[in-house]
Structures are given as C-alpha cells and as structure tokens.
Amino acid sequence: MGLTSRSLLYTMIALAVVCVGLTLWLWPRFAGRGPRALLGRLGSVVVTQVAIVAALGLAVNANFQFYGSWQELLGTYDDAPGAVGKWGDQGAAGPAGDPAKGLVQASGPEGLDKVHGVPKGAPDQVGKVETVRIVGKRTKVVNPAYVFLPPQYFQPQYARQRFPVVVAISGYPGGVFLLGQHLRLPQTAADLMRKGKMQPAVIVMLRPTIAPPRDTQCVDVPDGPQAETFFAKDVPDALKAHYRVGHDPSGWGVLGYSSGGSCALQLTMRHPHTYTAAAALSPDYKVTNDPTTGNLFGDGKDRIKRKQGHDLMWRLEHLPAPQVSVLVGTSKEGEKNYPAARRFLDAVRPPMRAESIVLDHGSHNFATWRRELPAALEWMSRELTFPEDVVGKS
C-alpha cells in the first residue's frame, strides 16, 4: 500500500482502535508485580501508543503530503532519480530521468484528485490543471509538477500567443499538493483571472527539493544535487519546449512561501536573465546549513564564497543590484522574520525594486499566506509582460 493511500490510513486507524480495545480488555490480567505483569502492561502501552502515533502521522501526511512515497520517507532514491516509478500510460514515456523521452512527461494524479476546488469544466472556459513530471536536461532530475493553463490558452484567438509564466515553489518538506489544497493557488489565480484582476498566465507548481528527503534549498551542492541549475535552467528549458510560454525573461516570475519564498528571491536575484520578478511570502534571506540540508556549500576553498553568494543581504551590500522586482510578505506580529524583512527592504537599491505586503498579525502558516496570495498574484501580473511573443516569430 502507498504511503498516502486511504487503505493504509484506514487500516492503521483500525489497528489503533483494536490496540486500545485489547489494552482495556487485557489490563486486568496484567495486574500484579511480577515480571510478566510488568512486561504485559509495558508492552500494551507501547504497542497502543505506536499504533496511535502511526495513524496520526499517516493522517497528517495524507493531508499535507510531506512525503509522497515510502522512498521519499526513507530517502532511498536521494542519488537515484530512476526510482521515481512508472511514467504515463504503461510507461510509454520512458524511464525516469531520460531527457530523450521528453522534458515534460505525463504523470499520474500526484494527489491532484484530492485537491478541492480545482477548476473543472471546458478548458477554454475555466482553464485546466495538468499533472506532469519535469525532467532536467542538465541535471537529469525528475520533479512532479502541477501546471495551470488559463482558459485563454485554449481559445482560438490566442492560438499563436505565448503566455507569461509564474513558477510557484512550495515550502519544505511539502510538495505540489500543498500549493493546490492548502495555499489554493490555482483556484485563487483562476478566480482573479475570471474577475480581470490578473492577466492570463501559465502557473507551474513545484516542490523546492530535488533530492527528497534532503532540503536542497535551490543550491547547487558541490558533488551533490544541482537544485539551482534545475530551477534556473532546466525548468525554463523544459517549459519552453513543451508549452506555449514566453521566451523573454520579462515574462517569467517566481512565487513561493517559506523556503519556497527563499528560493524565489535567490533565483531572481542570482538569475535576473531568467526570472525578473519574485513574490516571497515569509522567506529567509540567506541559506544556512541545518540537519535537513546537510552541507550545502562543500568544504573546499570556495566554501565561504559560495555561502556569501546565497546571503541576499551580503549581495545587496557588495554586488551591483540586479534589475529585478521583488515582493516580500511578512507580519508585524506572529512572524519572527519581520525585522529581517525590514532590513532587506531597506537595503534594496535601484535598478532593483522592492514592495511589501505587511500584515498587522499573522503567522508562519497557510492562513497567513492565503491572505497574502491574491495581492501577490496581482502584483506579479503587473510585473510580467503580456502579450509575450507570437509562436513562429523569429
């Protein structure tokens, strides 16, 4: 049974209930002070608690999709992208990680069937959300993605039109499911487009790590996962090859929350010729090592230089400002990153531009990010150029 399958969850819940019942029934038999009684009481308590905790853990994971498979949970394919399973119809898309079979390949539901409120109906009226896996041409990495295509993408009058792109990155350890179910990104974008508050755009939803369960933080790790290359080069190349999207950087932006917001700022400031706008909700402003990341910068003589390069305050103080626009979301109360956000915003200099969404009260959770999302999408829509260019134009 799959890690997120309902059958596994219901089985574990039933097992937990049975354990509780057996504990209540057998407890009187374990009365006394002998070794058997003591071991009986201890064993029943341990088994019951393990069953309850496992059931709760599976329920939380099924809801938030922190880990999508046993392999992700156990980390058994950190260095082996080919372990991600079968592709498309009867595996016709070829083995995982093979760019020759296409840089965007058909995928299973990837949890989309559990997301509430996804636009349904005729694509030329409500748009469409696809589930795909993006294969890195350089990195050979494979990452699942949701792709929202606006209604205009399917309308005859836009048949030769390319569209702006918003690459949306979830926090760690969450995945694309969270962007759909809890951030409600495609639902919110579709509503804003329907109301004329957001221009038509293709929205590509990705998780921040390329080597789960490790948190790769959109960094090219020396002799390790090349996450920055994947997001800065592989993803744009794959999308341009498969979808009718713009080729000019002015039509490309990145949006994210938490560590995904950190990635959005990093990618835009470090690769202004790929992305020209970043909307970051509750981000950090530098990349640091922790138990989930391992050693991101290596141990060589360039370690300090690489670390400084991913410290955005250091970049603002020591390097020319890139010609990009950034939006930062934070809260005066409830989020500990408010002082860091103010320092970052105060340090921005032309030609870089910065704006902010500052709530009086908020927290590091989806309730806060959902409040900020409509304004962030409207801001992104104003920053990206549309129409982009025309299919067939040289």
CSV table of C-alpha atoms in Angstrom, one decimal:
chain,number,residue,atom,x,y,z
A,1,MET,CA,0.0,0.0,0.0
A,2,GLY,CA,1.2,3.5,-0.9
A,3,LEU,CA,2.3,5.9,1.9
A,4,THR,CA,-0.6,8.3,1.2
A,5,SER,CA,-3.2,5.6,0.3
A,6,ARG,CA,-6.5,5.7,2.1
A,7,SER,CA,-6.4,1.9,2.5
A,8,LEU,CA,-3.2,2.2,4.6
A,9,LEU,CA,-4.6,5.1,6.6
A,10,TYR,CA,-7.9,3.2,7.4
A,11,THR,CA,-6.0,0.0,8.2
A,12,MET,CA,-3.7,1.8,10.7
A,13,ILE,CA,-6.7,3.6,12.3
A,14,ALA,CA,-8.5,0.3,12.7
A,15,LEU,CA,-5.3,-1.3,14.1
A,16,ALA,CA,-5.1,1.6,16.6
A,17,VAL,CA,-8.7,1.1,17.7
A,18,VAL,CA,-8.1,-2.6,18.1
A,19,CYS,CA,-5.0,-2.0,20.2
A,20,VAL,CA,-6.9,0.4,22.5
A,21,GLY,CA,-9.7,-2.2,22.9
A,22,LEU,CA,-7.3,-5.0,23.6
A,23,THR,CA,-5.4,-2.9,26.2
A,24,LEU,CA,-8.6,-2.1,28.0
A,25,TRP,CA,-9.7,-5.8,27.9
A,26,LEU,CA,-6.3,-7.3,28.9
A,27,TRP,CA,-5.3,-4.7,31.5
A,28,PRO,CA,-6.9,-6.5,34.5
A,29,ARG,CA,-4.9,-9.6,33.5
A,30,PHE,CA,-1.7,-7.7,33.9
A,31,ALA,CA,-2.4,-6.7,37.5
A,32,GLY,CA,0.3,-7.7,39.9
A,33,ARG,CA,4.0,-7.0,40.4
A,34,GLY,CA,5.6,-9.9,38.7
A,35,PRO,CA,7.8,-9.7,35.5
A,36,ARG,CA,5.0,-11.0,33.3
A,37,ALA,CA,2.6,-8.4,34.6
A,38,LEU,CA,5.0,-5.5,34.2
A,39,LEU,CA,6.1,-6.6,30.7
A,40,GLY,CA,2.4,-7.0,29.8
A,41,ARG,CA,1.5,-3.5,30.9
A,42,LEU,CA,4.6,-2.0,29.3
A,43,GLY,CA,4.0,-3.9,26.0
A,44,SER,CA,0.4,-3.0,25.7
A,45,VAL,CA,1.1,0.7,26.4
A,46,VAL,CA,4.0,0.8,23.8
A,47,VAL,CA,2.1,-1.0,21.1
A,48,THR,CA,-1.0,1.0,21.6
A,49,GLN,CA,0.9,4.3,21.5
A,50,VAL,CA,2.9,3.3,18.5
A,51,ALA,CA,-0.3,2.4,16.6
A,52,ILE,CA,-2.0,5.7,17.6
A,53,VAL,CA,1.0,7.8,16.6
A,54,ALA,CA,1.4,6.0,13.3
A,55,ALA,CA,-2.2,6.6,12.5
A,56,LEU,CA,-2.0,10.2,13.3
A,57,GLY,CA,1.2,10.6,11.3
A,58,LEU,CA,-0.3,8.9,8.3
A,59,ALA,CA,-3.4,11.2,8.6
A,60,VAL,CA,-1.3,14.3,8.8
A,61,ASN,CA,0.9,13.2,5.9
A,62,ALA,CA,-2.1,12.3,3.8
A,63,ASN,CA,-3.5,15.8,4.4
A,64,PHE,CA,-0.3,17.8,3.9
A,65,GLN,CA,1.7,15.4,1.5
A,66,PHE,CA,5.0,16.0,3.3
A,67,TYR,CA,6.2,12.7,1.8
A,68,GLY,CA,4.5,11.2,-1.3
A,69,SER,CA,6.0,7.7,-1.1
A,70,TRP,CA,7.9,5.2,1.0
A,71,GLN,CA,11.0,6.0,-1.0
A,72,GLU,CA,10.8,9.7,-0.1
A,73,LEU,CA,10.2,8.9,3.6
A,74,LEU,CA,13.2,6.5,3.8
A,75,GLY,CA,15.4,8.5,1.5
A,76,THR,CA,16.1,5.5,-0.7
A,77,TYR,CA,16.4,7.4,-4.0
A,78,ASP,CA,18.3,10.5,-3.0
A,79,ASP,CA,21.0,9.7,-5.6
A,80,ALA,CA,18.9,7.7,-7.9
A,81,PRO,CA,16.2,9.7,-9.8
A,82,GLY,CA,15.2,6.5,-11.7
A,83,ALA,CA,13.5,5.2,-8.6
A,84,VAL,CA,10.5,7.5,-9.0
A,85,GLY,CA,8.3,4.9,-10.7
A,86,LYS,CA,6.4,4.3,-13.8
A,87,TRP,CA,5.6,7.1,-16.3
A,88,GLY,CA,2.5,7.9,-18.3
A,89,ASP,CA,0.4,5.2,-20.0
A,90,GLN,CA,2.0,1.8,-19.4
A,91,GLY,CA,5.3,3.6,-19.0
A,92,ALA,CA,5.3,4.7,-22.6
A,93,ALA,CA,7.1,8.0,-21.7
A,94,GLY,CA,10.3,6.1,-20.9
A,95,PRO,CA,12.4,5.7,-17.8
A,96,ALA,CA,12.6,8.5,-15.3
A,97,GLY,CA,15.3,11.0,-15.8
A,98,ASP,CA,15.7,10.4,-19.5
A,99,PRO,CA,15.5,13.7,-21.3
A,100,ALA,CA,15.4,12.0,-24.7
A,101,LYS,CA,11.8,10.9,-23.9
A,102,GLY,CA,10.7,14.5,-23.3
A,103,LEU,CA,11.5,17.2,-20.8
A,104,VAL,CA,7.8,17.4,-19.6
A,105,GLN,CA,6.2,13.9,-19.3
A,106,ALA,CA,2.7,12.8,-18.4
A,107,SER,CA,2.2,11.7,-14.8
A,108,GLY,CA,-0.3,10.1,-12.5
A,109,PRO,CA,-2.6,12.2,-10.3
A,110,GLU,CA,0.2,13.3,-7.9
A,111,GLY,CA,-2.6,14.0,-5.3
A,112,LEU,CA,-4.5,16.4,-7.6
A,113,ASP,CA,-7.5,14.1,-7.3
A,114,LYS,CA,-7.6,15.1,-3.6
A,115,VAL,CA,-7.4,18.8,-4.1
A,116,HIS,CA,-10.7,20.6,-3.6
A,117,GLY,CA,-11.9,23.4,-5.8
A,118,VAL,CA,-9.6,22.8,-8.8
A,119,PRO,CA,-11.2,24.4,-11.9
A,120,LYS,CA,-13.4,21.9,-13.7
A,121,GLY,CA,-15.2,22.2,-17.0
A,122,ALA,CA,-14.4,23.1,-20.5
A,123,PRO,CA,-10.7,24.2,-20.6
A,124,ASP,CA,-11.5,27.2,-22.8
A,125,GLN,CA,-13.9,28.4,-20.1
A,126,VAL,CA,-12.2,27.6,-16.8
A,127,GLY,CA,-8.7,26.5,-17.7
A,128,LYS,CA,-7.0,23.3,-16.8
A,129,VAL,CA,-4.6,21.8,-14.3
A,130,GLU,CA,-2.3,19.1,-15.6
A,131,THR,CA,0.0,16.8,-13.6
A,132,VAL,CA,3.4,16.2,-15.1
A,133,ARG,CA,6.9,15.4,-14.2
A,134,ILE,CA,9.7,17.7,-15.4
A,135,VAL,CA,13.0,16.1,-16.4
A,136,GLY,CA,16.2,18.2,-16.1
A,137,LYS,CA,18.1,18.3,-19.4
A,138,ARG,CA,21.3,19.0,-17.5
A,139,THR,CA,20.7,17.5,-14.0
A,140,LYS,CA,18.6,14.5,-15.1
A,141,VAL,CA,16.5,15.3,-12.0
A,142,VAL,CA,12.8,14.5,-12.1
A,143,ASN,CA,10.3,16.6,-10.2
A,144,PRO,CA,6.5,16.3,-10.1
A,145,ALA,CA,4.5,19.4,-11.0
A,146,TYR,CA,1.0,20.8,-11.4
A,147,VAL,CA,0.6,23.1,-14.4
A,148,PHE,CA,-2.3,25.5,-14.5
A,149,LEU,CA,-3.2,26.6,-18.0
A,150,PRO,CA,-5.6,29.6,-18.2
A,151,PRO,CA,-8.7,29.5,-20.3
A,152,GLN,CA,-7.1,31.8,-23.0
A,153,TYR,CA,-4.5,29.1,-23.6
A,154,PHE,CA,-7.3,27.0,-25.3
A,155,GLN,CA,-9.2,29.8,-27.0
A,156,PRO,CA,-8.8,30.2,-30.8
A,157,GLN,CA,-7.9,33.9,-30.7
A,158,TYR,CA,-4.8,33.1,-28.6
A,159,ALA,CA,-3.7,30.1,-30.6
A,160,ARG,CA,-0.4,31.7,-31.6
A,161,GLN,CA,0.1,33.6,-28.4
A,162,ARG,CA,2.8,32.8,-25.8
A,163,PHE,CA,1.9,33.3,-22.1
A,164,PRO,CA,3.8,34.6,-19.1
A,165,VAL,CA,5.0,32.0,-16.6
A,166,VAL,CA,4.8,32.0,-12.8
A,167,VAL,CA,6.9,29.2,-11.2
A,168,ALA,CA,5.4,28.6,-7.8
A,169,ILE,CA,7.5,26.7,-5.2
A,170,SER,CA,6.2,25.2,-2.0
A,171,GLY,CA,7.8,25.2,1.4
A,172,TYR,CA,9.9,22.3,2.7
A,173,PRO,CA,9.1,19.5,3.2
A,174,GLY,CA,5.8,20.0,1.5
A,175,GLY,CA,5.1,19.2,-2.2
A,176,VAL,CA,2.9,20.4,-5.0
A,177,PHE,CA,-0.2,19.1,-3.2
A,178,LEU,CA,0.1,21.9,-0.6
A,179,LEU,CA,0.1,24.5,-3.3
A,180,GLY,CA,-3.2,23.2,-4.6
A,181,GLN,CA,-5.0,22.1,-1.5
A,182,HIS,CA,-3.8,24.5,1.3
A,183,LEU,CA,-2.4,27.6,-0.5
A,184,ARG,CA,-5.2,27.2,-3.1
A,185,LEU,CA,-3.0,28.7,-5.8
A,186,PRO,CA,-4.7,27.5,-9.0
A,187,GLN,CA,-8.2,28.3,-7.5
A,188,THR,CA,-7.2,31.8,-6.5
A,189,ALA,CA,-5.4,32.5,-9.8
A,190,ALA,CA,-8.4,31.3,-11.8
A,191,ASP,CA,-10.8,33.5,-9.7
A,192,LEU,CA,-8.5,36.6,-10.2
A,193,MET,CA,-8.3,35.9,-14.0
A,194,ARG,CA,-12.1,35.5,-14.2
A,195,LYS,CA,-12.5,38.9,-12.5
A,196,GLY,CA,-10.0,40.6,-14.7
A,197,LYS,CA,-7.6,41.2,-11.8
A,198,MET,CA,-4.8,39.0,-13.2
A,199,GLN,CA,-3.7,38.6,-16.7
A,200,PRO,CA,-3.6,35.1,-18.2
A,201,ALA,CA,-0.5,33.2,-17.2
A,202,VAL,CA,0.8,29.7,-17.0
A,203,ILE,CA,1.4,28.7,-13.4
A,204,VAL,CA,3.8,25.8,-12.7
A,205,MET,CA,3.8,24.4,-9.2
A,206,LEU,CA,6.9,22.6,-7.9
A,207,ARG,CA,8.4,21.4,-4.6
A,208,PRO,CA,11.7,23.1,-3.5
A,209,THR,CA,13.8,19.9,-3.1
A,210,ILE,CA,15.1,17.8,-6.0
A,211,ALA,CA,16.5,15.1,-3.7
A,212,PRO,CA,13.9,14.3,-1.0
A,213,PRO,CA,14.0,13.9,1.9
A,214,ARG,CA,17.0,16.3,1.8
A,215,ASP,CA,16.2,20.0,1.7
A,216,THR,CA,18.3,21.2,-1.2
A,217,GLN,CA,17.4,24.9,-0.8
A,218,CYS,CA,17.7,25.8,-4.5
A,219,VAL,CA,21.5,25.5,-4.2
A,220,ASP,CA,24.0,23.7,-6.4
A,221,VAL,CA,25.7,21.4,-3.8
A,222,PRO,CA,29.3,20.6,-4.7
A,223,ASP,CA,29.4,17.0,-5.8
A,224,GLY,CA,25.7,16.8,-4.9
A,225,PRO,CA,22.2,17.8,-6.1
A,226,GLN,CA,22.2,20.7,-8.5
A,227,ALA,CA,19.0,22.3,-7.4
A,228,GLU,CA,19.9,25.8,-8.6
A,229,THR,CA,20.7,24.6,-12.1
A,230,PHE,CA,17.4,22.6,-12.2
A,231,PHE,CA,15.2,25.7,-11.3
A,232,ALA,CA,17.2,28.3,-13.1
A,233,LYS,CA,17.9,26.4,-16.4
A,234,ASP,CA,16.3,23.0,-16.6
A,235,VAL,CA,12.8,24.1,-15.7
A,236,PRO,CA,12.6,27.1,-18.1
A,237,ASP,CA,14.0,25.0,-20.9
A,238,ALA,CA,11.5,22.2,-20.3
A,239,LEU,CA,8.5,24.5,-20.2
A,240,LYS,CA,9.6,26.5,-23.3
A,241,ALA,CA,10.0,23.2,-25.2
A,242,HIS,CA,6.6,21.8,-24.2
A,243,TYR,CA,4.2,24.7,-23.6
A,244,ARG,CA,3.3,27.9,-25.4
A,245,VAL,CA,5.1,30.2,-23.0
A,246,GLY,CA,7.2,33.3,-23.4
A,247,HIS,CA,10.9,33.2,-24.2
A,248,ASP,CA,11.7,36.7,-22.8
A,249,PRO,CA,12.8,37.0,-19.1
A,250,SER,CA,10.3,39.8,-18.7
A,251,GLY,CA,7.5,37.2,-18.8
A,252,TRP,CA,9.0,34.9,-16.1
A,253,GLY,CA,8.5,35.2,-12.3
A,254,VAL,CA,8.8,33.0,-9.2
A,255,LEU,CA,6.5,32.8,-6.3
A,256,GLY,CA,6.9,30.9,-3.1
A,257,TYR,CA,6.2,30.6,0.6
A,258,SER,CA,8.6,29.8,3.4
A,259,SER,CA,11.6,28.0,1.9
A,260,GLY,CA,9.9,28.3,-1.5
A,261,GLY,CA,9.9,32.1,-0.9
A,262,SER,CA,13.6,32.0,-0.1
A,263,CYS,CA,14.1,30.1,-3.4
A,264,ALA,CA,12.1,32.7,-5.3
A,265,LEU,CA,14.3,35.6,-4.0
A,266,GLN,CA,17.5,33.5,-4.6
A,267,LEU,CA,16.6,32.5,-8.1
A,268,THR,CA,15.5,36.0,-9.2
A,269,MET,CA,18.5,37.9,-7.7
A,270,ARG,CA,21.0,35.4,-8.9
A,271,HIS,CA,19.5,34.8,-12.3
A,272,PRO,CA,17.9,38.1,-13.4
A,273,HIS,CA,18.2,37.0,-17.1
A,274,THR,CA,15.9,34.1,-16.4
A,275,TYR,CA,13.4,35.5,-13.8
A,276,THR,CA,12.7,39.2,-13.4
A,277,ALA,CA,10.1,39.1,-10.6
A,278,ALA,CA,9.9,37.3,-7.3
A,279,ALA,CA,7.0,37.2,-4.8
A,280,ALA,CA,8.2,35.7,-1.5
A,281,LEU,CA,5.9,35.0,1.4
A,282,SER,CA,7.7,34.6,4.8
A,283,PRO,CA,11.1,33.9,3.2
A,284,ASP,CA,14.6,33.7,4.7
A,285,TYR,CA,17.2,36.0,3.3
A,286,LYS,CA,20.2,33.7,3.4
A,287,VAL,CA,20.8,30.0,3.0
A,288,THR,CA,22.3,28.1,6.0
A,289,ASN,CA,23.1,24.5,6.8
A,290,ASP,CA,20.9,22.6,9.2
A,291,PRO,CA,20.1,18.9,9.8
A,292,THR,CA,17.6,18.8,6.9
A,293,THR,CA,20.0,20.3,4.4
A,294,GLY,CA,23.3,18.7,5.2
A,295,ASN,CA,26.4,20.5,3.9
A,296,LEU,CA,25.2,22.7,1.1
A,297,PHE,CA,28.4,24.6,0.4
A,298,GLY,CA,31.1,21.9,0.5
A,299,ASP,CA,34.4,22.0,2.3
A,300,GLY,CA,36.7,23.4,-0.4
A,301,LYS,CA,38.4,26.8,-0.6
A,302,ASP,CA,35.4,28.4,-2.3
A,303,ARG,CA,33.0,27.4,0.5
A,304,ILE,CA,32.9,30.9,2.0
A,305,LYS,CA,32.4,32.5,-1.4
A,306,ARG,CA,29.5,30.1,-2.2
A,307,LYS,CA,27.9,30.8,1.2
A,308,GLN,CA,28.2,34.6,0.8
A,309,GLY,CA,26.6,34.3,-2.7
A,310,HIS,CA,23.5,32.9,-1.1
A,311,ASP,CA,23.3,35.6,1.6
A,312,LEU,CA,21.0,38.2,0.0
A,313,MET,CA,22.0,40.9,2.4
A,314,TRP,CA,25.6,40.3,1.5
A,315,ARG,CA,24.8,40.5,-2.1
A,316,LEU,CA,22.9,43.8,-1.7
A,317,GLU,CA,25.9,45.3,0.2
A,318,HIS,CA,28.7,44.0,-2.0
A,319,LEU,CA,27.4,43.4,-5.5
A,320,PRO,CA,25.6,45.5,-8.1
A,321,ALA,CA,21.8,45.3,-7.7
A,322,PRO,CA,20.1,43.2,-10.3
A,323,GLN,CA,17.4,44.8,-12.5
A,324,VAL,CA,14.5,42.8,-11.0
A,325,SER,CA,11.4,43.4,-8.9
A,326,VAL,CA,10.7,41.6,-5.6
A,327,LEU,CA,7.7,41.5,-3.3
A,328,VAL,CA,8.1,40.3,0.3
A,329,GLY,CA,5.2,39.2,2.5
A,330,THR,CA,5.5,39.4,6.3
A,331,SER,CA,3.6,40.2,9.5
A,332,LYS,CA,4.5,42.7,12.3
A,333,GLU,CA,3.3,40.3,14.9
A,334,GLY,CA,3.4,36.5,14.8
A,335,GLU,CA,6.3,36.1,12.4
A,336,LYS,CA,9.9,36.3,13.7
A,337,ASN,CA,11.3,37.3,10.3
A,338,TYR,CA,9.7,40.8,10.3
A,339,PRO,CA,12.9,42.6,11.4
A,340,ALA,CA,14.9,40.7,8.7
A,341,ALA,CA,12.3,41.7,6.1
A,342,ARG,CA,12.6,45.3,7.0
A,343,ARG,CA,16.4,45.2,6.8
A,344,PHE,CA,16.2,43.5,3.4
A,345,LEU,CA,13.7,46.0,2.0
A,346,ASP,CA,15.7,49.0,3.3
A,347,ALA,CA,18.8,47.6,1.6
A,348,VAL,CA,17.3,47.4,-1.9
A,349,ARG,CA,18.7,50.0,-4.3
A,350,PRO,CA,18.0,50.8,-8.0
A,351,PRO,CA,17.7,49.3,-10.5
A,352,MET,CA,16.2,46.7,-8.2
A,353,ARG,CA,12.7,47.5,-6.9
A,354,ALA,CA,11.0,46.1,-3.9
A,355,GLU,CA,7.5,46.2,-2.4
A,356,SER,CA,5.9,44.5,0.5
A,357,ILE,CA,2.8,43.0,2.0
A,358,VAL,CA,2.8,43.7,5.7
A,359,LEU,CA,0.0,42.3,7.9
A,360,ASP,CA,-0.6,43.5,11.4
A,361,HIS,CA,-1.0,40.0,12.6
A,362,GLY,CA,0.0,36.7,11.0
A,363,SER,CA,1.9,33.6,11.5
A,364,HIS,CA,4.1,31.1,9.5
A,365,ASN,CA,1.1,29.1,8.2
A,366,PHE,CA,-1.3,28.8,5.3
A,367,ALA,CA,-3.9,31.0,6.8
A,368,THR,CA,-1.5,33.9,6.6
A,369,TRP,CA,-0.2,33.0,3.1
A,370,ARG,CA,-3.7,32.6,1.7
A,371,ARG,CA,-4.4,36.2,2.9
A,372,GLU,CA,-1.3,37.4,1.1
A,373,LEU,CA,-1.7,35.4,-2.1
A,374,PRO,CA,-4.3,37.4,-4.0
A,375,ALA,CA,-2.3,40.6,-3.6
A,376,ALA,CA,0.9,38.7,-4.6
A,377,LEU,CA,-0.6,37.3,-7.7
A,378,GLU,CA,-2.0,40.7,-8.8
A,379,TRP,CA,1.4,42.3,-8.2
A,380,MET,CA,3.1,39.5,-10.2
A,381,SER,CA,0.6,40.1,-13.0
A,382,ARG,CA,1.6,43.8,-13.2
A,383,GLU,CA,5.3,42.9,-13.3
A,384,LEU,CA,5.2,40.3,-16.1
A,385,THR,CA,4.8,41.4,-19.7
A,386,PHE,CA,1.8,40.2,-21.8
A,387,PRO,CA,1.4,39.6,-24.6
A,388,GLU,CA,4.7,37.9,-24.6
A,389,ASP,CA,5.5,37.0,-28.2
A,390,VAL,CA,4.0,35.1,-31.1
A,391,VAL,CA,4.5,31.4,-31.9
A,392,GLY,CA,6.6,31.3,-35.1
A,393,LYS,CA,8.1,34.7,-34.6
A,394,SER,CA,11.9,34.7,-35.1
